[in-house]
Tab-separated table of C-alpha atoms and ligand atoms in Angstrom:
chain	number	residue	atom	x	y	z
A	13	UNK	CA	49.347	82.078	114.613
A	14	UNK	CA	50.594	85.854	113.815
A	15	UNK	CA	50.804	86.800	110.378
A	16	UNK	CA	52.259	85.460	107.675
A	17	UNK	CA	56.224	86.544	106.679
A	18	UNK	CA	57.055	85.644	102.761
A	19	UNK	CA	60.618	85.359	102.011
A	20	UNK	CA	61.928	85.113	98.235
A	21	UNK	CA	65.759	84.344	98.382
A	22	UNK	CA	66.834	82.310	95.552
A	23	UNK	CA	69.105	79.615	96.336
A	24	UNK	CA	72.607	80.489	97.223
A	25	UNK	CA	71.088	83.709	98.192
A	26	UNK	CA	70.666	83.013	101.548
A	27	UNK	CA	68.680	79.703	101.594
A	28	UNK	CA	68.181	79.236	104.833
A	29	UNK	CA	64.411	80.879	106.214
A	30	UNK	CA	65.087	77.745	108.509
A	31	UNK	CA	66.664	80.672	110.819
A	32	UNK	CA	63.941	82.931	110.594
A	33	UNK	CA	61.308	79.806	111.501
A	34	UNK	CA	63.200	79.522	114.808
A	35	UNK	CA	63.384	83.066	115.831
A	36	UNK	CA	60.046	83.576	115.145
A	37	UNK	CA	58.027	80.157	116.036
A	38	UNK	CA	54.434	81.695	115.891
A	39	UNK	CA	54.880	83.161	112.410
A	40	UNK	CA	53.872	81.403	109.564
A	41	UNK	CA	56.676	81.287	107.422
A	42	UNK	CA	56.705	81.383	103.119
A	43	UNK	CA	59.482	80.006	101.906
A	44	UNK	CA	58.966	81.157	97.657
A	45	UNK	CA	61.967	79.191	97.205
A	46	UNK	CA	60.052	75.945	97.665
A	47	UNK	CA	58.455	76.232	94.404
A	48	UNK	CA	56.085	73.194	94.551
A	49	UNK	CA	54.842	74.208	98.527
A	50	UNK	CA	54.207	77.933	96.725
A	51	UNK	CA	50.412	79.136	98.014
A	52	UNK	CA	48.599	80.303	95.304
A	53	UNK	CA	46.554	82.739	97.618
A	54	UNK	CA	48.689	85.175	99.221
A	55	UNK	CA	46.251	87.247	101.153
A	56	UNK	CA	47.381	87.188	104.965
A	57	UNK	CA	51.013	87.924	104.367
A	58	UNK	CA	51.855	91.118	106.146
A	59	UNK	CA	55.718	91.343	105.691
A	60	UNK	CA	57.763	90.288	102.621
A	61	UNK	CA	61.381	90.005	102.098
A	62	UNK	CA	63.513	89.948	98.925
A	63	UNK	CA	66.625	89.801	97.277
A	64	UNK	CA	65.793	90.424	93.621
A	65	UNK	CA	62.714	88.964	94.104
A	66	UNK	CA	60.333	88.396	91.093
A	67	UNK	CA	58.699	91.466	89.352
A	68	UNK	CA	54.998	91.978	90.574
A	69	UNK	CA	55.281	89.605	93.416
A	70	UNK	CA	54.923	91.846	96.312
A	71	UNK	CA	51.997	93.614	94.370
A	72	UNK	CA	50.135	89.838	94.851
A	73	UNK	CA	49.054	90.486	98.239
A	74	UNK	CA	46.676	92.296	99.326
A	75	UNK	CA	47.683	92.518	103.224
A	76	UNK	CA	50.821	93.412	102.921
A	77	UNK	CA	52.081	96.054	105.296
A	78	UNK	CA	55.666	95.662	105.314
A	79	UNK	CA	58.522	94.977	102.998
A	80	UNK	CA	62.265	94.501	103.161
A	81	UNK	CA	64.982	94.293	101.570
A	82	UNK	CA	67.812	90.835	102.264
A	83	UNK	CA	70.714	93.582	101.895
A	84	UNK	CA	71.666	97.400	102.051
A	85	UNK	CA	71.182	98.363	99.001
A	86	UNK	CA	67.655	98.122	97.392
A	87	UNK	CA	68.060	98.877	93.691
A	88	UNK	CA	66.774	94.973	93.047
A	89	UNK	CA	63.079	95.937	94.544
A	90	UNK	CA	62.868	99.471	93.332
A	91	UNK	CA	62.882	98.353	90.056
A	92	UNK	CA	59.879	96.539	89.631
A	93	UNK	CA	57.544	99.190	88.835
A	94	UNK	CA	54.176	97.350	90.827
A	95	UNK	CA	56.506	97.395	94.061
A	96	UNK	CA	53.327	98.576	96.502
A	97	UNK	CA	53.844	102.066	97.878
A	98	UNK	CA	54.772	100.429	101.442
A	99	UNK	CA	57.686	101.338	103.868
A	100	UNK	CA	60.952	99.363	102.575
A	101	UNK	CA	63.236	98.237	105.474
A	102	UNK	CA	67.078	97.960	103.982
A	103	UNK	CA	69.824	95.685	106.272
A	104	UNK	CA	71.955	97.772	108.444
A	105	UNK	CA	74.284	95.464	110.813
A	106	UNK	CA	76.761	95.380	112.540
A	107	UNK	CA	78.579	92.470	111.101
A	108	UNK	CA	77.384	93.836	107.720
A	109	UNK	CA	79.304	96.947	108.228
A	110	UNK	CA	82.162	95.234	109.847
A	111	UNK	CA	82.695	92.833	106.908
A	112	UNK	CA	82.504	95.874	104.176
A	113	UNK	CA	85.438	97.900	106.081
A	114	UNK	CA	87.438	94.506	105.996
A	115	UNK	CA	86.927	94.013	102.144
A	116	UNK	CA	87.818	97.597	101.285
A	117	UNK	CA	90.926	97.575	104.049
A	118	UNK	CA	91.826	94.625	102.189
A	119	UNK	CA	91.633	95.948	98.726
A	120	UNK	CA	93.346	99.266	99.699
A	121	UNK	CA	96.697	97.474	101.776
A	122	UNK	CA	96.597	94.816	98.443
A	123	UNK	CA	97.465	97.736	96.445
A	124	UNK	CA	99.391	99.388	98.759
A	125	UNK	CA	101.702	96.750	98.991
A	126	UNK	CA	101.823	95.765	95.355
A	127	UNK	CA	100.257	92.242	95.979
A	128	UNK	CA	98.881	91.818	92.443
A	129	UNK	CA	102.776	92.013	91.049
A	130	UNK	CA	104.057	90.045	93.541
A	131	UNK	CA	101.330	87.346	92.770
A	132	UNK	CA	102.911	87.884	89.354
A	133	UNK	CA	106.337	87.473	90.085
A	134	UNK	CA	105.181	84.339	92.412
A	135	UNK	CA	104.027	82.744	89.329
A	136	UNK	CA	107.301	83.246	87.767
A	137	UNK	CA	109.478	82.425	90.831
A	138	UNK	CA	110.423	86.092	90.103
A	139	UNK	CA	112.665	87.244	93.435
A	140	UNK	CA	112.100	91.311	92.864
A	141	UNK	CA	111.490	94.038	95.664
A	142	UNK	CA	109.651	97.008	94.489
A	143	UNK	CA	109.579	100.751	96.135
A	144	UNK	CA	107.093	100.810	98.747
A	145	UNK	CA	105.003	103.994	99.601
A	146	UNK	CA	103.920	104.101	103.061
A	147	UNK	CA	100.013	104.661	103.525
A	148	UNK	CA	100.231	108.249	104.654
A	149	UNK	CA	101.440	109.456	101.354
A	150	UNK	CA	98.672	107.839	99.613
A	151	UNK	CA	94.994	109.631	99.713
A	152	UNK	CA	91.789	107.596	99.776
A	153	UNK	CA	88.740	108.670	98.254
A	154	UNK	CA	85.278	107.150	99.296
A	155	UNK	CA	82.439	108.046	96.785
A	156	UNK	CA	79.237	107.388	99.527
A	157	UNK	CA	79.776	108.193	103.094
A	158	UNK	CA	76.783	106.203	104.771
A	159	UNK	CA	77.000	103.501	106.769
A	160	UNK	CA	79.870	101.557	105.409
A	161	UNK	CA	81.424	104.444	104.128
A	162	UNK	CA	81.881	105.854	107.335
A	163	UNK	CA	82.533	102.824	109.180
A	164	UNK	CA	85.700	101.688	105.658
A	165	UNK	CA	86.822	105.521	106.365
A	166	UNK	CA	87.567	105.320	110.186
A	167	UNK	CA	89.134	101.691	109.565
A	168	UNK	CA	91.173	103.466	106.628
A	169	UNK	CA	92.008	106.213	109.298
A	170	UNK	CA	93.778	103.513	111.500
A	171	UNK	CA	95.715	101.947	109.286
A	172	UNK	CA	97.526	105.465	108.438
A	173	UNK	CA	96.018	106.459	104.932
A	174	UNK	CA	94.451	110.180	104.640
A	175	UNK	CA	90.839	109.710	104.022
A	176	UNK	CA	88.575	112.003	102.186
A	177	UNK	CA	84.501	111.165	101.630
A	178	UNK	CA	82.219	112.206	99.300
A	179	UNK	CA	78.194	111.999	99.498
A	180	UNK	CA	75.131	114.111	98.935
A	181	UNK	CA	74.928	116.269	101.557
A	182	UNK	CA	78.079	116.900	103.570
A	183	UNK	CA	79.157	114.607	106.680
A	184	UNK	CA	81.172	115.481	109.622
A	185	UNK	CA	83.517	112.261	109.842
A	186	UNK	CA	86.447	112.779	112.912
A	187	UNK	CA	89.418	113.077	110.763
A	188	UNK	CA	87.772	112.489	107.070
A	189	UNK	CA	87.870	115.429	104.532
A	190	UNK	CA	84.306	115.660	103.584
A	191	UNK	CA	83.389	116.796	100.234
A	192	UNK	CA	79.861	116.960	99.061
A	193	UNK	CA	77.846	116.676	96.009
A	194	UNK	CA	79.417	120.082	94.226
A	195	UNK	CA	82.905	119.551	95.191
A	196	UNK	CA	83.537	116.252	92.778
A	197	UNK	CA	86.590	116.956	90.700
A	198	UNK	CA	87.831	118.886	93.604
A	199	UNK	CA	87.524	115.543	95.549
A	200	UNK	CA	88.469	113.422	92.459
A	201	UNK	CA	91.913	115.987	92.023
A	202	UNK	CA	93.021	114.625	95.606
A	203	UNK	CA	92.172	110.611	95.568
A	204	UNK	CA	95.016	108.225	94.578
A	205	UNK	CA	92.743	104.781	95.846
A	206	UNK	CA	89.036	105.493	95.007
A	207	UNK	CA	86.143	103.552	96.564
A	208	UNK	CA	82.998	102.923	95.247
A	209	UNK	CA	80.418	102.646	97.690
A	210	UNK	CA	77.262	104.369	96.478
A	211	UNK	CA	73.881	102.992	95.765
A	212	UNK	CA	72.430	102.353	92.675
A	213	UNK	CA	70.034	105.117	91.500
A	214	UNK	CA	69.641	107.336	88.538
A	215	UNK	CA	72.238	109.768	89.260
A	216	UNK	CA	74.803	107.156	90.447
A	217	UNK	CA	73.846	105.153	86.843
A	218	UNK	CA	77.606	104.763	85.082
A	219	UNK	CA	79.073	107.548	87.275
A	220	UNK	CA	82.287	105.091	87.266
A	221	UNK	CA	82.888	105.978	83.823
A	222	UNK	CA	86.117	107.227	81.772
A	223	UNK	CA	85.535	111.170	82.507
A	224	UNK	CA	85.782	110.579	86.246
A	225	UNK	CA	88.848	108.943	86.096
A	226	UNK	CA	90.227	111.205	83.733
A	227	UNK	CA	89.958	113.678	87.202
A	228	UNK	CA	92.010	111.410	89.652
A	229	UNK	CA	95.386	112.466	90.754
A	230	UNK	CA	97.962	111.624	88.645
A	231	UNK	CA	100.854	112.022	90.866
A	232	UNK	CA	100.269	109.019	93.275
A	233	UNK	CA	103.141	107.305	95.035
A	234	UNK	CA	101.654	103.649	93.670
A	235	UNK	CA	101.961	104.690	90.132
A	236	UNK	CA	98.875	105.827	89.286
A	237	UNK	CA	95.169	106.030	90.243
A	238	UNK	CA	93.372	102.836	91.910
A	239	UNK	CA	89.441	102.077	91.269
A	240	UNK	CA	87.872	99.873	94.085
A	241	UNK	CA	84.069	99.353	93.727
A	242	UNK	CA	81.390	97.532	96.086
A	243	UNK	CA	79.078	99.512	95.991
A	244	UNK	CA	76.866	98.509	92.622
A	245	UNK	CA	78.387	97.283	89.032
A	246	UNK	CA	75.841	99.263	87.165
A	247	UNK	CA	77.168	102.094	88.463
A	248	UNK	CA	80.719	101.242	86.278
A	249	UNK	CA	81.554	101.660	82.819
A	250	UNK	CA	83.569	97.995	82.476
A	251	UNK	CA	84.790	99.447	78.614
A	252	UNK	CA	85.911	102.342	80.270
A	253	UNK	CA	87.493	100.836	83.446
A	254	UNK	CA	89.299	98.270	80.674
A	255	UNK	CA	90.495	100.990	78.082
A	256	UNK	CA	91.964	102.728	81.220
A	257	UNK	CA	94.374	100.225	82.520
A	258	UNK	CA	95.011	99.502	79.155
A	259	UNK	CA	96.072	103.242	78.823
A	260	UNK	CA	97.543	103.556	82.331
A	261	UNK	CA	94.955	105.919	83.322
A	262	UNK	CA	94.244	103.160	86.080
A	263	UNK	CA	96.696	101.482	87.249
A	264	UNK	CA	95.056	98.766	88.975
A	265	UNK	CA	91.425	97.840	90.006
A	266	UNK	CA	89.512	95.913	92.922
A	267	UNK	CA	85.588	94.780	92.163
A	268	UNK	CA	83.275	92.826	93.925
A	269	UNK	CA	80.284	94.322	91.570
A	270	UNK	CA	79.656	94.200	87.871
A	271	UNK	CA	77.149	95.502	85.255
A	272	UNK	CA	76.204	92.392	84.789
A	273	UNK	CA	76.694	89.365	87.542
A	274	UNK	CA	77.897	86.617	87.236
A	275	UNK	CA	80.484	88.346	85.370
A	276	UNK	CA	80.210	86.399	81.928
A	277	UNK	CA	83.086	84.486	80.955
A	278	UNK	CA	84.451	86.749	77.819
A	279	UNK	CA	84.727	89.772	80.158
A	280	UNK	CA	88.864	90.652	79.632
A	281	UNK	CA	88.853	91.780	83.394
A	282	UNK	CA	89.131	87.914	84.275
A	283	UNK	CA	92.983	88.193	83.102
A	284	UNK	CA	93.858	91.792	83.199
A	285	UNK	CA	96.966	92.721	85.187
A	286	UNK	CA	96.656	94.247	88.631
A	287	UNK	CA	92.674	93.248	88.761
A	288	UNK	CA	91.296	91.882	91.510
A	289	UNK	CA	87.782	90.322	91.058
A	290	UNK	CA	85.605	89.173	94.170
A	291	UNK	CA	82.029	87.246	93.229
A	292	UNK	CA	79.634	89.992	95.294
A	293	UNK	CA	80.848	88.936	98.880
A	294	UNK	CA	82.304	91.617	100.087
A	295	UNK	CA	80.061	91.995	102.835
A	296	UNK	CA	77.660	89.018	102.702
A	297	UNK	CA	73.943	89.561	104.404
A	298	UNK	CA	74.601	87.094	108.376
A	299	UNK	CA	71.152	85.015	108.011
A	300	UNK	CA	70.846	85.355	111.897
A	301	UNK	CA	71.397	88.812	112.288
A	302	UNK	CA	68.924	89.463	109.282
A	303	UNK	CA	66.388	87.568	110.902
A	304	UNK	CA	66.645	89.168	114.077
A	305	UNK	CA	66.604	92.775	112.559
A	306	UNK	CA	63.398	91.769	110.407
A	307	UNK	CA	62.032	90.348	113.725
A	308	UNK	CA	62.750	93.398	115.742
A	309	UNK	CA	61.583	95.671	112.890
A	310	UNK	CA	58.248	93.950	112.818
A	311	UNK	CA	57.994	93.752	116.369
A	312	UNK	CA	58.551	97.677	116.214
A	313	UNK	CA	55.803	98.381	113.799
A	314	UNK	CA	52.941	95.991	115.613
A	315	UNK	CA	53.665	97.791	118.664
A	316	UNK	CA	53.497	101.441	116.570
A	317	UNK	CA	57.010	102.214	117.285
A	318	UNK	CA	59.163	104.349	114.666
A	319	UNK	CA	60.661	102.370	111.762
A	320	UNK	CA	64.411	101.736	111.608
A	321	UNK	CA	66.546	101.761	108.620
A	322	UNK	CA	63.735	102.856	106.473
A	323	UNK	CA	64.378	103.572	102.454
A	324	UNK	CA	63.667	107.211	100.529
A	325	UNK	CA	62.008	105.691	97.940
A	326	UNK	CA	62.201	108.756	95.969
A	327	UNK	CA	66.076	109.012	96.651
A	328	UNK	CA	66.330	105.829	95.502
A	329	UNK	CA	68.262	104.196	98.617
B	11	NDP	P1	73.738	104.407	102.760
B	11	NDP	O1	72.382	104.693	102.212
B	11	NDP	O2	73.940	104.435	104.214
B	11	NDP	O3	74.794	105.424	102.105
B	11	NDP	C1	74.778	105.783	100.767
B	11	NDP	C2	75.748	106.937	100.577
B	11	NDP	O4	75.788	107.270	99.187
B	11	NDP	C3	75.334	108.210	101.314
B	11	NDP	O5	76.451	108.868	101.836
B	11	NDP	C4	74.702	109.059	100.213
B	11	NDP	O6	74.755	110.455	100.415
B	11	NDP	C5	75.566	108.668	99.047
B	11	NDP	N1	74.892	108.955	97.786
B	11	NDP	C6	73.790	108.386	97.281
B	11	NDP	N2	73.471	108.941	96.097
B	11	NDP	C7	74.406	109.875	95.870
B	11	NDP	C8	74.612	110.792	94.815
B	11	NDP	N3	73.804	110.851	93.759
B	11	NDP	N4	75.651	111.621	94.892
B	11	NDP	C9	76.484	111.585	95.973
B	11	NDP	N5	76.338	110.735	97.011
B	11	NDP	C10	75.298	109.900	96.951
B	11	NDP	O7	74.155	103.015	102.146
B	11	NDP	P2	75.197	101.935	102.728
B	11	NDP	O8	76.440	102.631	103.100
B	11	NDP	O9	74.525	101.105	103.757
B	11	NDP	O10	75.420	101.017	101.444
B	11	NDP	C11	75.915	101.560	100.235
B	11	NDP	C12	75.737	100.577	99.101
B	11	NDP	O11	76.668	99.508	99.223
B	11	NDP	C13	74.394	99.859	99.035
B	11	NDP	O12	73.401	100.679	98.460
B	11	NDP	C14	74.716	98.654	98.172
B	11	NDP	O13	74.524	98.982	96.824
B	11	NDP	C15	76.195	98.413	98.436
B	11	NDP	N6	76.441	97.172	99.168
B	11	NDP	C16	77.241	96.222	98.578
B	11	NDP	C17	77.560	95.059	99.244
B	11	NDP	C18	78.492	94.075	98.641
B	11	NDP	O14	78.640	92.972	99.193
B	11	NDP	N7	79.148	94.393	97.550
B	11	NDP	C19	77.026	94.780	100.583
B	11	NDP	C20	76.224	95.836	101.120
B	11	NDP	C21	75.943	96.982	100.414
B	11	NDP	P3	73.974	111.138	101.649
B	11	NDP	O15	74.723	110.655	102.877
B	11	NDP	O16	74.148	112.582	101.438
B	11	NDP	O17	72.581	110.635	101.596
B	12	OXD	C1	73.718	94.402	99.696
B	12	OXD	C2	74.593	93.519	98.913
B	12	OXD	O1	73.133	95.327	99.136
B	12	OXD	O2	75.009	92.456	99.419
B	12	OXD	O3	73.597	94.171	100.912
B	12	OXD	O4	74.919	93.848	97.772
């Protein structure tokens, strides 16, 4: 028997280490989940994976060698403070990716096309045709240009909207205006749909807030500026994103993410006009193709091959 893989997924998480039993037969496989099968002793576990797992459980074994992270982003493990100073393996995927572009494309032709007052109207049996921009007069912004970013921008490319991206450093995207770190408001003065895809780190802490959309275009063809975030809700202000399509300043919003999730019950965005509120899914981690990139990742590091899709710890993501 290899060594031992510990996997803490709470239920509806993903729930099924059933999948990563199969792929990898002659691992002994923790599932943390199954509270009364829990081992007290966790010495032999090499490799760990979590998705908000509990504080100070990783620092409970003494052979660990590995960690990794259920989804992209990694903001639930960095902060427990006893995480052991061990390489962190984040999910990068194909179908991952794929699913993100969908929810953003989504979000951006919903707004586009006025979808949340035709819902409206619906409701009312309201028969009312509005003016309709077409999607090369409007200008999508994407705060984060990494793997989804990139991969949302190119699909936002095709379906005729002018893209610009915004990151750290500065990318080279075919056809994407690239702005970086020091160009904000000069990146903010041209976005009429803005997307939210950055991690969740100090700097990006409330960067969603009601000064940065104070700096969006006001002169787009749908009315007004559009806020679509899946990246992470701690990274939004909610009073500020509610104030401003109170005020106008935003005329309509998408989110998948929230400050705090579930999003509680007396939140107004539940019944605001022109929101659109997703439960986290917009790109959902495939149990099979996260088993077989935590199989391939281990198989990589017993055989002293490079790392893949490893995490700065000190950047945060
Ligand atoms: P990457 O690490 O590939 O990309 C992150 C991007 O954000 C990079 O372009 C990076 O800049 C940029 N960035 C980070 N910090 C800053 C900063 N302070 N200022 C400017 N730019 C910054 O991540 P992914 O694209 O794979 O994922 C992004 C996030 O999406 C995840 O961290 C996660 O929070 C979220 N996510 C949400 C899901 C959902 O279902 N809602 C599903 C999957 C992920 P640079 O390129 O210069 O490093
Ligand atoms: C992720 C997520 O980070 O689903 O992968 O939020």
């Amino acid at each position: 028997m290899k060594s031992d893989l510990l996997i803490d997924v709470k239920p509806g998480g993903l729930g099924k280490y059933e999948t990563f039993q199969k792929l990898m037969p002659d691992r002994n496989i923790i599932d943390w989940n199954d509270e009364p099968n829990r081992p007290t002793d966790l010495s032999g576990v090499n490799y760990a994976m979590g998705w908000h797992p509990e504080k100070g459980l990783f620092a409970r074994m003494p052979d660990l060698k590995l960690m990794f992270s259920v989804g992209a982003g990694v903001d639930h493990m960095l902060s427990d403070d006893s995480l052991p100073d061990l390489p962190l393996v984040r999910f990068v995927d194909a179908s991952l990716t794929s699913r993100m572009s969908e929810w953003i494309c989504l979000q951006c032709l919903l707004h586009l096309r006025q979808q949340p007052t035709y819902d409206r109207q619906q409701a009312q049996r309201v028969w009312r045709d509005l003016p309709q921009p077409d999607a090369h007069e409007i200008r999508v912004g994407i705060m984060g240009l990494g793997v989804l970013g990139q991969e949302a921008a190119i699909r936002l490319k095709g379906l005729g909207f002018q893209v610009n991206g915004w990151s750290r450093g500065k990318k080279t995207v075919p056809g994407v205006n690239c702005y970086d770190d020091a160009q904000l408001d000069e990146f903010l003065a041209r976005t009429d749909i803005l997307i939210g895809l950055l991690p969740y780190t100090r700097q990006t802490a409330g960067i969603f807030n009601a000064a940065l959309f104070a700096k969006l275009s006001r002169s787009s063809p749908i009315g007004g500026p559009v806020f679509i975030n899946a990246g992470r809700g701690k990274s939004q202000v909610e009073t500020d994103i509610i104030s401003a399509l109170k005020s106008g300043r935003l005329k309509g919003v998408s989110l998948d993410v929230f400050e705090e999730e579930p999003l509680p019950q007396d939140s107004p965005l539940w019944e605001m006009e022109n929101v659109v509120l997703t439960p986290h899914i917009a790109s959902v981690s495939d149990v099979k193709a996260l088993a077989a990139h935590v199989n391939n990742q281990i198989e990589r590091f017993e055989a002293g091959l490079e790392l893949q899709c490893l995490v700065d710890k000190k950047a945060g993501y």
